[in-house]
Each structure stands twice: as structure tokens, then as C-alpha cells.
Coordinates of C-alpha atoms and ligand atoms in Angstrom, one line a residue:
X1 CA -5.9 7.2 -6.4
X2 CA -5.0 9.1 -9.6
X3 CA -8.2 10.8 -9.5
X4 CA -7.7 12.0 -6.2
X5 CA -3.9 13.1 -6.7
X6 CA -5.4 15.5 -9.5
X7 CA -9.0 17.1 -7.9
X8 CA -7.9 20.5 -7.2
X9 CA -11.4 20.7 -5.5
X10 CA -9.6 19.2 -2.3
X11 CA -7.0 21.9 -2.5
X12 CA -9.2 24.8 -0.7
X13 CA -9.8 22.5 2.7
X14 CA -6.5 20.9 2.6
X15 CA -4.9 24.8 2.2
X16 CA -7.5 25.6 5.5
X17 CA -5.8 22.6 7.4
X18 CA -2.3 23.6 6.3
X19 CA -2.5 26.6 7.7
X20 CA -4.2 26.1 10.7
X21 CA -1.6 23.0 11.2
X22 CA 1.6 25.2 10.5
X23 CA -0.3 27.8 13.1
X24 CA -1.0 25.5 15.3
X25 CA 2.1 23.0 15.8
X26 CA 5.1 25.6 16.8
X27 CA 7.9 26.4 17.8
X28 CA 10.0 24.3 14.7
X29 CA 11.3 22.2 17.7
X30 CA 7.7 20.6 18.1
X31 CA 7.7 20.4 14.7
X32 CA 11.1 18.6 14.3
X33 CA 10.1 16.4 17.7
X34 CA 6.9 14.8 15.9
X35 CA 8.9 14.7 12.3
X36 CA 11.3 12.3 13.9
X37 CA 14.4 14.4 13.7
X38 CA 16.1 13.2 16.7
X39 CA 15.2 9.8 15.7
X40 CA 16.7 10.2 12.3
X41 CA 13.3 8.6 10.6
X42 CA 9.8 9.6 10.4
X43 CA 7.7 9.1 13.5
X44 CA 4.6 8.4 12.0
X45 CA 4.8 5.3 10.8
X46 CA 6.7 4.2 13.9
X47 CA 3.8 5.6 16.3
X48 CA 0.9 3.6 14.1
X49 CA 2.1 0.5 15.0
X50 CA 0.6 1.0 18.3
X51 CA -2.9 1.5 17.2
X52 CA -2.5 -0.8 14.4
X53 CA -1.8 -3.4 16.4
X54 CA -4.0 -3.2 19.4
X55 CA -6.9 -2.8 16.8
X56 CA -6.3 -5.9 15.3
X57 CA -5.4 -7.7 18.5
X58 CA -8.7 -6.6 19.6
X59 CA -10.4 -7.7 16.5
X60 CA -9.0 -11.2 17.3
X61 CA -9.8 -11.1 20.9
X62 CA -13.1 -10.3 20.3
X63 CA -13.9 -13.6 18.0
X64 CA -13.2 -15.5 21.1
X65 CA -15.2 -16.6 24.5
X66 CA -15.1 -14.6 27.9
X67 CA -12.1 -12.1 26.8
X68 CA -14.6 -8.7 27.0
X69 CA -12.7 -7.2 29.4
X70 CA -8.8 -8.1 27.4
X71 CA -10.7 -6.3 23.7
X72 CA -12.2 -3.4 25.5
X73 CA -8.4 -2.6 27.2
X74 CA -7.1 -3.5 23.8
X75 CA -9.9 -1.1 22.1
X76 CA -8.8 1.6 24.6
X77 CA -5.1 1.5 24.1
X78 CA -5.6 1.8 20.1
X79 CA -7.8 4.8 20.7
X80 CA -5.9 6.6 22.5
X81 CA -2.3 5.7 21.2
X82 CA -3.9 7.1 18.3
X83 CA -4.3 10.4 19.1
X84 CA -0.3 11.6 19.2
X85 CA 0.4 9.3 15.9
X86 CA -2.6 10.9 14.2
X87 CA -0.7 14.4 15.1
X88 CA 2.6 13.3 13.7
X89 CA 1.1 12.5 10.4
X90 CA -0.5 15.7 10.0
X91 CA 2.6 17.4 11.1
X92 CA 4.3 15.5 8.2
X93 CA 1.3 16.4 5.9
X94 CA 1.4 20.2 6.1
X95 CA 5.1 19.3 5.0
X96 CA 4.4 17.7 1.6
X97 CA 3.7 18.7 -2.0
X98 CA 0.3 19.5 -3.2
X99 CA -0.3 16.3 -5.0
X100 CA 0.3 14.6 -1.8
X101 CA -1.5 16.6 0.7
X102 CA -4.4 15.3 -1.7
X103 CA -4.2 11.9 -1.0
X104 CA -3.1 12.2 2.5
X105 CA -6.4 14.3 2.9
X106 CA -8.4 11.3 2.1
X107 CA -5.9 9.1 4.2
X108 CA -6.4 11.2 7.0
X109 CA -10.1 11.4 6.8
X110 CA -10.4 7.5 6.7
X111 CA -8.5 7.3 9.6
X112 CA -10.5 10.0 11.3
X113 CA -13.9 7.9 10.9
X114 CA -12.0 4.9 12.1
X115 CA -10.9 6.7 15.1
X116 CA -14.3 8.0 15.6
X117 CA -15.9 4.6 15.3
X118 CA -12.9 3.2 17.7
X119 CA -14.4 5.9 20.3
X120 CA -18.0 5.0 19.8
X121 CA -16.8 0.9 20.1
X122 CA -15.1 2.4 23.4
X123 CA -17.4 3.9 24.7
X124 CA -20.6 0.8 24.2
X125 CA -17.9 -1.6 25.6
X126 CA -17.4 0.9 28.8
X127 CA -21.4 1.1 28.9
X128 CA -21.8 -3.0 28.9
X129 CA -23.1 -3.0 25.2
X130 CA -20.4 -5.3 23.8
X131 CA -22.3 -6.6 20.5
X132 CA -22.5 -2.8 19.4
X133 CA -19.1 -2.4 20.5
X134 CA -17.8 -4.9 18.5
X135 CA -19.8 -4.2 15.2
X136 CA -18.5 -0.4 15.8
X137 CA -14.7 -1.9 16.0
X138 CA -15.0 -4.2 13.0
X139 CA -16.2 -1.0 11.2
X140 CA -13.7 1.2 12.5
X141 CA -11.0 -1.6 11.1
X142 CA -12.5 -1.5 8.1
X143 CA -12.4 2.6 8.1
X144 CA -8.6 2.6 9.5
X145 CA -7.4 -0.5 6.8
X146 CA -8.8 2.2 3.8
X147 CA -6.5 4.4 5.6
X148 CA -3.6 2.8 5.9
X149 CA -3.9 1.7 1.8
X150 CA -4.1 5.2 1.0
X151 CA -1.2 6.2 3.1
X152 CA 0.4 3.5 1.3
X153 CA -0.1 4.9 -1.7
X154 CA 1.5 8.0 -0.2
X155 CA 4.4 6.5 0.9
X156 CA 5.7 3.8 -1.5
X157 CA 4.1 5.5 -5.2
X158 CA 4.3 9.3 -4.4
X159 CA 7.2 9.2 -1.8
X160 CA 6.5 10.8 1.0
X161 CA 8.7 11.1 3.8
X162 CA 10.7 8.9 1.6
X163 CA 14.9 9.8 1.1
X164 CA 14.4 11.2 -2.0
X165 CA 18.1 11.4 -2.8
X166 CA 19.8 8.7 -1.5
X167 CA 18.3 6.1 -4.7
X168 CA 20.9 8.7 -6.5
X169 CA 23.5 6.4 -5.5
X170 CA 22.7 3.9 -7.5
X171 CA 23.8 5.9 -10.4
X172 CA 27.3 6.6 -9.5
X173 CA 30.0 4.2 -10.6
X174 CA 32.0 2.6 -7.3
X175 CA 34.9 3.9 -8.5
X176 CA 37.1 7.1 -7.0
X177 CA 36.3 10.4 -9.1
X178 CA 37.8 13.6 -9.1
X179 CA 35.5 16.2 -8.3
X180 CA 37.9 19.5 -7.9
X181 CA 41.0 20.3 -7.4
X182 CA 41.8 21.1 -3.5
X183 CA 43.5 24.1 -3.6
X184 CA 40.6 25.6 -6.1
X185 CA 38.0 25.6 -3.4
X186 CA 37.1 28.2 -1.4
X187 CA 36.6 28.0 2.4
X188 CA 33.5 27.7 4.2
X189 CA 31.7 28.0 1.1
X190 CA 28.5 25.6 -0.7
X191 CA 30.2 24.5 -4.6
X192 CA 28.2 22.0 -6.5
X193 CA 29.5 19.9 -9.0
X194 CA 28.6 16.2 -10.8
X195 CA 29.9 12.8 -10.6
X196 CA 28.0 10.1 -13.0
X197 CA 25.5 13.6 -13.3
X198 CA 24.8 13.1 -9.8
X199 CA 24.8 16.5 -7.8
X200 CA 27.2 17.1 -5.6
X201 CA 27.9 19.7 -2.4
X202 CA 31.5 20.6 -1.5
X203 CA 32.5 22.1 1.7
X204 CA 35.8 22.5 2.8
X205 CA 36.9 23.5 5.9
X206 CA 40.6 24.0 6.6
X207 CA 42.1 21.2 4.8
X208 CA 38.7 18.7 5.5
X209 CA 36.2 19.1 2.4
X210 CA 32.5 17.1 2.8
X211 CA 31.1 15.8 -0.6
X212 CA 27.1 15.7 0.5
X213 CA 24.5 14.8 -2.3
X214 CA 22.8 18.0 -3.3
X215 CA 19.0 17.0 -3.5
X216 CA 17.5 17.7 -0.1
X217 CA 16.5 14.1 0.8
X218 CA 12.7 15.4 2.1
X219 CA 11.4 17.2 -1.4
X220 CA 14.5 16.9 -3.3
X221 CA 15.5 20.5 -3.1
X222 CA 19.1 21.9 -4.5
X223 CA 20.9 22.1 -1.2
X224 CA 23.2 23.6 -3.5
X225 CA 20.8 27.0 -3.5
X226 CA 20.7 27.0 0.0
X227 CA 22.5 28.9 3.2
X228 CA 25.4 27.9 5.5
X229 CA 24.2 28.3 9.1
X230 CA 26.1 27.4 12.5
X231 CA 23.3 25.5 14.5
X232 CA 24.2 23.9 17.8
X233 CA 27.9 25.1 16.8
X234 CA 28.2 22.7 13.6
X235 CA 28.0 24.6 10.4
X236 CA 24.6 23.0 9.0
X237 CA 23.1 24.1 4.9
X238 CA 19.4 25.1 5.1
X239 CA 18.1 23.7 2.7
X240 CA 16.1 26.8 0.2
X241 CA 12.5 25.1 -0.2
X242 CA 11.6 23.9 3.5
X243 CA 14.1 24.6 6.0
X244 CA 15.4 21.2 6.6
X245 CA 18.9 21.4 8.3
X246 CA 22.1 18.7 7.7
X247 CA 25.5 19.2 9.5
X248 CA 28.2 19.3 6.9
X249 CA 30.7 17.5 8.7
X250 CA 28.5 14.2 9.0
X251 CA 25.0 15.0 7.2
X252 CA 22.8 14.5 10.4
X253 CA 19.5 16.0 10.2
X254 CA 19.1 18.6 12.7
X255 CA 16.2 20.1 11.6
X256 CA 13.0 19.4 9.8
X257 CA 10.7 18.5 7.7
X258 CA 13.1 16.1 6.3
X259 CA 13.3 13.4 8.8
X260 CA 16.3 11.5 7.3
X261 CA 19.9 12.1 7.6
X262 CA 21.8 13.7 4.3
X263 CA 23.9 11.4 2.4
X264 CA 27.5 12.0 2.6
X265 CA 30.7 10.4 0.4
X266 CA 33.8 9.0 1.2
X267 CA 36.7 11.8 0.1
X268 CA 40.4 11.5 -0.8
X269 CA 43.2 14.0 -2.2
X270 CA 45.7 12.3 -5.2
X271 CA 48.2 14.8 -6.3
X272 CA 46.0 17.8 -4.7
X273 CA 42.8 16.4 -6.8
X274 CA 39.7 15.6 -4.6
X275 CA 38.3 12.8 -5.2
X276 CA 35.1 10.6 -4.4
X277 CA 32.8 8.1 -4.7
X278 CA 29.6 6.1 -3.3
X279 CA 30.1 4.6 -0.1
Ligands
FES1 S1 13.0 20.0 -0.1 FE1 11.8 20.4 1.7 S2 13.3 20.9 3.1 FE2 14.4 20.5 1.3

């Protein structure tokens, strides 16, 4: 897996597929629709629990007496349930870092070959051949369990499509903490500041101020950096690196490639001081 994460060599196909991905998947609303933004989580991993499960189901099925007819319909709805998952990962992919569009590369091709060998099974099954339909499905859940290792590796060790800022919580004491003094802060404008040398958004409006942790929750960008912008009429930041929107008065994602709503803390004013802390 290390290996992989550092061959370059995959870089010039995966920067190919990138584009033709970003070129092909538009406007940003399909984009957002197959991150998971109105979900408020990644669809991906959602979706493969369809093919996943009807593959092994099948696989299961198929060790059994007389049930040809219940592992070709189970082979048929992990195929094509397949197809839209398979596009929401590579949606998510042409989102990530370079190290990661590495490995998922190599998750996606495994999956590929399993899909592949799911449509040969498919099609033997559909043609009365049932022995080389089932040798063709026990290799395509051999192909699609590489996959889903690697895309483990993607998720849990590199982090992808991970929060990567709520874990910051778990450096902040659970105590109140001024961050600012209320009449200090300007309207309608992004200031950063630390608690516990955690980074911070302010953003007050009127008398209401939002504390929102800074680092964008898909790549860990400084939200701090990035733009106010009225979207749907709520005042959203942008974040710099990707685009990912979050409403300021609630953190909701409303844009992608982040897929995850934006951390926001609990506020009070002492004696004019703002204060916060984790929630
Ligand atoms: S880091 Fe990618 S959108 Fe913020």
C-alpha cells in the first residue's frame, strides 16, 4: 500500500481520469448530489452496500441446491446497483489528494475487474451456463474483496472523505474560553483565532457571532482564507482549496466536495467577552 501511495508512475493516467471525470460529471449540483451533500455524509460508501451485499448473498445462494434462478437475480441486482455507486466513488476520487487518487486508482480498478467478471457471471447465468457463472462470480468476489481492502486503506489510514477537523475537538479543554471581545469584531466579516491552538472562525452578525472550526473538514483547508458568499440566502464561507460550502449560522454543508457538515461551538458573552467551548 505504501508503495503504491508513492509511484508517481500512476500519476499520468490518474491526471487523464481526473480530468475527464471533472469534465464529465457537471454542473457542481451533480457533483454535490453523488458527494452526498444533501445527505450530510458520503454516498459512496452508502451505495456499496447494495452490491456488496447481493454479491455475497449470491455467493451463498449459489453453495446451495435448486436456488439458480434466486443467485442469478441476486448476481443481477449487484451488477447493476453497481454502476451509480461505482460513479459516486469516482466523483469523490477526482476530489482527493494526490497520494490518495493513487490508491483509489488501484481500488477502483479492482473493482472494475470485479464488475466486469460480475457481467460475464451475468451474462453465462442468463445463457443457462451456471457452473461458468458461478466460477466467474466467485472470481469477481475475489476481485471486488481486493477492492474494498484498498478502499479501506483509503478511508480509515489516509482519510478520505473522512471529517478531517472535527478529531480537533478532542484537543480543546471543556471549559468556556474567551475568544474576543464582542464589541472588537467586525460585522459580516471571517476572523480567526485559537482556543487550546485549535483554529477558530468568527462571524458575527448583528449581535449573533458563530465560532466554526477553521480546517475545512474535506482536505483540511483554512476556511479562515476563504470567501463569504450568500447561497440559497444564508451567508455560507467557501472554503479556498476546493469550493466546499458551510452556512455560518449552523455549519451545514451546502456544497461539495466535502460531504460532512462543518463543526460549530457553543457561544456566550461575560462582561462583553465572547466566549466558547467544545460542545
Ligand atoms: S479542503 Fe477541499 S474543499 Fe476545503
Amino acid at each position: 500500500m505504501n508503495r503504491i501511495e508513492q509511484n508517481s508512475s500512476l500519476d499520468r493516467v490518474g491526471d487523464r481520469l481526473q480530468r475527464a471525470v471533472q469534465a464529465t460529471l457537471r454542473p457542481q449540483r451533480v457533483r454535490d448530489l453523488l458527494h452526498g451533500v444533501w445527505l450530510g455524509h458520503p454516498l459512496h460508501p452508502a451505495m456499496v452496500q447494495v452490491p456488496v451485499g447481493a454479491w455475497i448473498s449470491a455467493a451463498v445462494v449459489d453453495l446451495l441446491p435448486g436456488q439458480r434462478r434466486a443467485a442469478t437475480t441476486l448476481v443481477a441486482l449487484g451488477t447493476v446497483s453497481a454502476v451509480p455507486a461505482a460513479v459516486a466513488g469516482l466523483n469523490d476520487w477526482a476530489a482527493l489528494s494526490r497520494d490518495q487518487r493513487r490508491i483509489g486508482l488501484v481500488h477502483a480498478a479492482s473493482n472494475t475487474v470485479g464488475l466486469a467478471l460480475y457481467a460475464g457471471s451475468l451474462a453465462a447465468r442468463l445463457n443457462g451456463r451456471h457452473g461458468s457463472g458461478r466460477a466467474l462470480a466467485y472470481l469477481g468476489l475475489s476481485a471486488a474483496s481486493l477492492g474494498a481492502y484498498i478502499g479501506g486503506h483509503l478511508a480509515y489510514k489516509q482519510g478520505a472523505q473522512v471529517s478531517q477537523s472535527v478529531s480537533e475537538l478532542h484537543r480543546m479543554s471543556d471549559e468556556w474560553q474567551a475568544v474576543a471581545d464582542l464589541a472588537s469584531l467586525p460585522q459580516r466579516e471571517l476572523v480567526t483565532r485559537e482556543v487550546d491552538d485549535v483554529s477558530v472562525i468568527l462571524y458575527r452578525h448583528g449581535d449573533e457571532v458563530t465560532v466554526m472550526l477553521e480546517r475545512c473538514p474535506h482536505q483540511s483547508g483554512p476556511l479562515g482564507e476563504g470567501e463569504v458568499q450568500e447561497i440559497d440566502g444564508h451567508a455560507c464561507v467557501v472554503c479556498p482549496w476546493h469550493g466546499s460550502a458551510f452556512r455560518l449560522n449552523g455549519g451545514e454543508v451546502v456544497q461539495g466536495p466535502a460531504a460532512t457538515d462543518q463543526q460549530i461551538l457553543p457561544t456566550r458573552v461575560v462582561d462583553g467577552v465572547l466566549q466558547t467551548r467544545i460542545p
